[in-house]
XYZ file of N, CA and C in Angstrom:
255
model
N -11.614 -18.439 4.703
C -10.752 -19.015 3.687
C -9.305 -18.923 4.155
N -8.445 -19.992 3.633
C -7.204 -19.877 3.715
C -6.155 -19.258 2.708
N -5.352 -18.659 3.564
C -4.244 -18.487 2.026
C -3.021 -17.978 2.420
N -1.908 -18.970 1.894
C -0.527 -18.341 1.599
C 0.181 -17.096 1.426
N 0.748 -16.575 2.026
C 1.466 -15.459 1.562
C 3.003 -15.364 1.792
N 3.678 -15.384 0.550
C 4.881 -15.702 0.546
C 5.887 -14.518 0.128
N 6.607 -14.123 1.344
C 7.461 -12.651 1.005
C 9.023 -13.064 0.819
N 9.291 -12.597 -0.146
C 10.987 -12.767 -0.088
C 11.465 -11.139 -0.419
N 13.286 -11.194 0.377
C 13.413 -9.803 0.013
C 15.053 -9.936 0.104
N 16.174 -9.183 -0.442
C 17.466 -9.523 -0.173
C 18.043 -9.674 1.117
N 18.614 -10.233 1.603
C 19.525 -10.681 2.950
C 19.765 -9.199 3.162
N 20.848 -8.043 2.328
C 21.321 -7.441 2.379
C 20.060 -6.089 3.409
N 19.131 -6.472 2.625
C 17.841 -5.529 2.878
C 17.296 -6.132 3.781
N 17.175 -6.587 4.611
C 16.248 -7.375 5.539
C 15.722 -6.150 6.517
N 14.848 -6.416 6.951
C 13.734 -4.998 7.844
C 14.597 -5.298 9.334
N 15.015 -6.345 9.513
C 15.307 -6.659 10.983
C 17.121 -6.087 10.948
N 17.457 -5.385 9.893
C 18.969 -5.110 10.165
C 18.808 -3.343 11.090
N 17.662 -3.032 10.568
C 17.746 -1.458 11.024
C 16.498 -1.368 11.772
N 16.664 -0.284 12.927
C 15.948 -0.249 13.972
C 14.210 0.414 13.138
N 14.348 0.853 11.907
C 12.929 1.242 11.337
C 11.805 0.115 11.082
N 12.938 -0.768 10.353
C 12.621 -1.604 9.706
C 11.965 -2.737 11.121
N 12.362 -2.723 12.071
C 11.862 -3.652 13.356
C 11.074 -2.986 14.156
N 10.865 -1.779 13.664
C 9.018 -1.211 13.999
C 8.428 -1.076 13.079
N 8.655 -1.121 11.960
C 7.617 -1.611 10.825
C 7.332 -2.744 10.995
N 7.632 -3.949 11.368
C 7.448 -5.457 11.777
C 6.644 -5.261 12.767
N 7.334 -4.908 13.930
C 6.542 -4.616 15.164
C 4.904 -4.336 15.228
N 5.307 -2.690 13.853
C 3.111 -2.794 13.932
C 2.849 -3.357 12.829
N 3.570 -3.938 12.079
C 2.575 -4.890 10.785
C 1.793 -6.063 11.952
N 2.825 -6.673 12.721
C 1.916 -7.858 13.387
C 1.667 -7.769 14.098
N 1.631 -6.225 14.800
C 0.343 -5.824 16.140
C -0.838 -6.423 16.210
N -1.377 -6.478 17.709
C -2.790 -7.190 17.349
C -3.675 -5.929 17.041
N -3.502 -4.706 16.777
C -4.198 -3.817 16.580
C -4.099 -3.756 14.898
N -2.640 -3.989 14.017
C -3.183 -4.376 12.659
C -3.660 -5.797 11.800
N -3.353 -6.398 13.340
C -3.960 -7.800 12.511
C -5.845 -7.595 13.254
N -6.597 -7.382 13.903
C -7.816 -6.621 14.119
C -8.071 -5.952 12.922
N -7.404 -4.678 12.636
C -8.738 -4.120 11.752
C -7.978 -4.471 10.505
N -7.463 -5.381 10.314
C -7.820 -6.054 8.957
C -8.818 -7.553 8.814
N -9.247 -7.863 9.907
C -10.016 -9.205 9.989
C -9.617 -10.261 9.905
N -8.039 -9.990 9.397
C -7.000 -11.461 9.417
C -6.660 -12.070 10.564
N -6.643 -13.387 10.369
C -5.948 -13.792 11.174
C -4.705 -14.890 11.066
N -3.719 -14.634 11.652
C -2.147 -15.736 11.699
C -2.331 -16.743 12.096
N -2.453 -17.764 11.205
C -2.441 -19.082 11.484
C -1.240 -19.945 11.738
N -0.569 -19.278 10.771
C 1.251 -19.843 10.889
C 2.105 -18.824 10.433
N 3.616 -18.683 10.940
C 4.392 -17.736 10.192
C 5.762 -18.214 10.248
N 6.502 -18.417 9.436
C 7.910 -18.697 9.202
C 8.807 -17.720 8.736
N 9.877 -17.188 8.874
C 10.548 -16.545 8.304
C 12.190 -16.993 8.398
N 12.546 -17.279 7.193
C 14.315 -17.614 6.971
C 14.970 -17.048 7.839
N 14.747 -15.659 8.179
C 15.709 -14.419 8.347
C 15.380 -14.753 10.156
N 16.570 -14.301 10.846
C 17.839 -13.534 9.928
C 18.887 -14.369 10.158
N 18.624 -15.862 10.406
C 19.744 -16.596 10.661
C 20.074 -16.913 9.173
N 19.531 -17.279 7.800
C 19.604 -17.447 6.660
C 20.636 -16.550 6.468
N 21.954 -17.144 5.825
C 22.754 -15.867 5.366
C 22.693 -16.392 3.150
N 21.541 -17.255 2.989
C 21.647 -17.140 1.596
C 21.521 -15.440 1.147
N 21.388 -15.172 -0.362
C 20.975 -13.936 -1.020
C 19.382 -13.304 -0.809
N 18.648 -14.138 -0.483
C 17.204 -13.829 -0.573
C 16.751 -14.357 0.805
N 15.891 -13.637 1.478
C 15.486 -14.568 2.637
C 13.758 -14.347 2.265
N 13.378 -15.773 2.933
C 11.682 -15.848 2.889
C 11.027 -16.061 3.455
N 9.749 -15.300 3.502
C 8.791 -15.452 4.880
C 7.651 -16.503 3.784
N 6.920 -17.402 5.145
C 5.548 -17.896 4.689
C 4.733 -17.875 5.459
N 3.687 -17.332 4.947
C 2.329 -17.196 6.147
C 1.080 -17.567 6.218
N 0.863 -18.161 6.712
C -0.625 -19.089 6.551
C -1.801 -17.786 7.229
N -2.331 -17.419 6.339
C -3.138 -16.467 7.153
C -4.960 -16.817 6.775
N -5.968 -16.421 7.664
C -7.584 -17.161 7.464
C -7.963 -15.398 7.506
N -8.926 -15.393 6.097
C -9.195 -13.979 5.907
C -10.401 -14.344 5.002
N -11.182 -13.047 4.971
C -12.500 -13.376 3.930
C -11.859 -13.291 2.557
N -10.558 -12.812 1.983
C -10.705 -12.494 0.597
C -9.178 -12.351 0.651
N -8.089 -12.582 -1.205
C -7.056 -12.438 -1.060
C -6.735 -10.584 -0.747
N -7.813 -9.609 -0.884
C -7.308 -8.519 -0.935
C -7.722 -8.023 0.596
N -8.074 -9.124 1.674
C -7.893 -8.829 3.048
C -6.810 -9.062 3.552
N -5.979 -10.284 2.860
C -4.259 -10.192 2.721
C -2.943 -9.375 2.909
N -3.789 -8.807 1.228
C -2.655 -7.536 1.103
C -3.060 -6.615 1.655
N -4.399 -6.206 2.166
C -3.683 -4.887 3.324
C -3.519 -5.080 4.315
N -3.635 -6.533 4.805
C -2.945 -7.149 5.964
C -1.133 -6.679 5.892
N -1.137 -6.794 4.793
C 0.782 -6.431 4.764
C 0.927 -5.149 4.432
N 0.290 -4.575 3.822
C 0.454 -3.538 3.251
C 1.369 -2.761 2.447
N 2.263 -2.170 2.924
C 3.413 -1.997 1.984
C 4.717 -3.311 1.390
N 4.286 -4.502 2.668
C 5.249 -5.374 2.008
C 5.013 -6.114 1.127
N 5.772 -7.039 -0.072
C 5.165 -7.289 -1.275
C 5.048 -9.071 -0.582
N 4.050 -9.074 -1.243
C 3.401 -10.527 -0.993
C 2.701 -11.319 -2.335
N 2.751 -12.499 -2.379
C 2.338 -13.204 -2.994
C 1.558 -13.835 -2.414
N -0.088 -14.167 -2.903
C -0.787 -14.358 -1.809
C -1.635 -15.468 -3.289
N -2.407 -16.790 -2.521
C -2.679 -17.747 -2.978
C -3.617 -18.444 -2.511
N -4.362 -18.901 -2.335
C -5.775 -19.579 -1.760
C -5.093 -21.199 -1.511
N -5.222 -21.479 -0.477
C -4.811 -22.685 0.035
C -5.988 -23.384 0.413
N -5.604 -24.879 0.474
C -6.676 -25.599 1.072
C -6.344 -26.613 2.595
């Protein structure tokens, strides 16, 4: 199945301003956590960090058995996740 997952978060806050925050990225889209979650990245966009609006937004086309193979695909980041066709 397919499905959307759409993250927004403040400019101010962005993960890519501080060196934590760009190894939390780093192993969210390891191929070792995209493996043992069974997901897989079909597409990924993200505003940031050239976007200097208030909010920046990611979209991600991801192919998974279920929306809650999604969210622990991201895990701590907040996602909105949606069944696409």
């Amino acid at each position: 199945m397919l499905f959307e997952a759409t993250h927004k978060h403040q400019a101010s806050q962005c993960p890519l301003l501080t060196s934590e925050g760009k190894g939390m990225l780093k192993k969210l889209f390891s191929d070792e956590n995209v493996k043992s979650t069974g997901a897989k990245i079909v597409a990924g966009y993200m505003s940031c960090p050239a976007d200097t609006a208030d909010d920046h937004k990611g979209f991600f086309t991801i192919e998974a058995d279920s929306p809650v193979a999604v969210s622990k695909f991201f895990g701590q980041m907040a996602v909105e996740v949606r069944s696409v066709q």
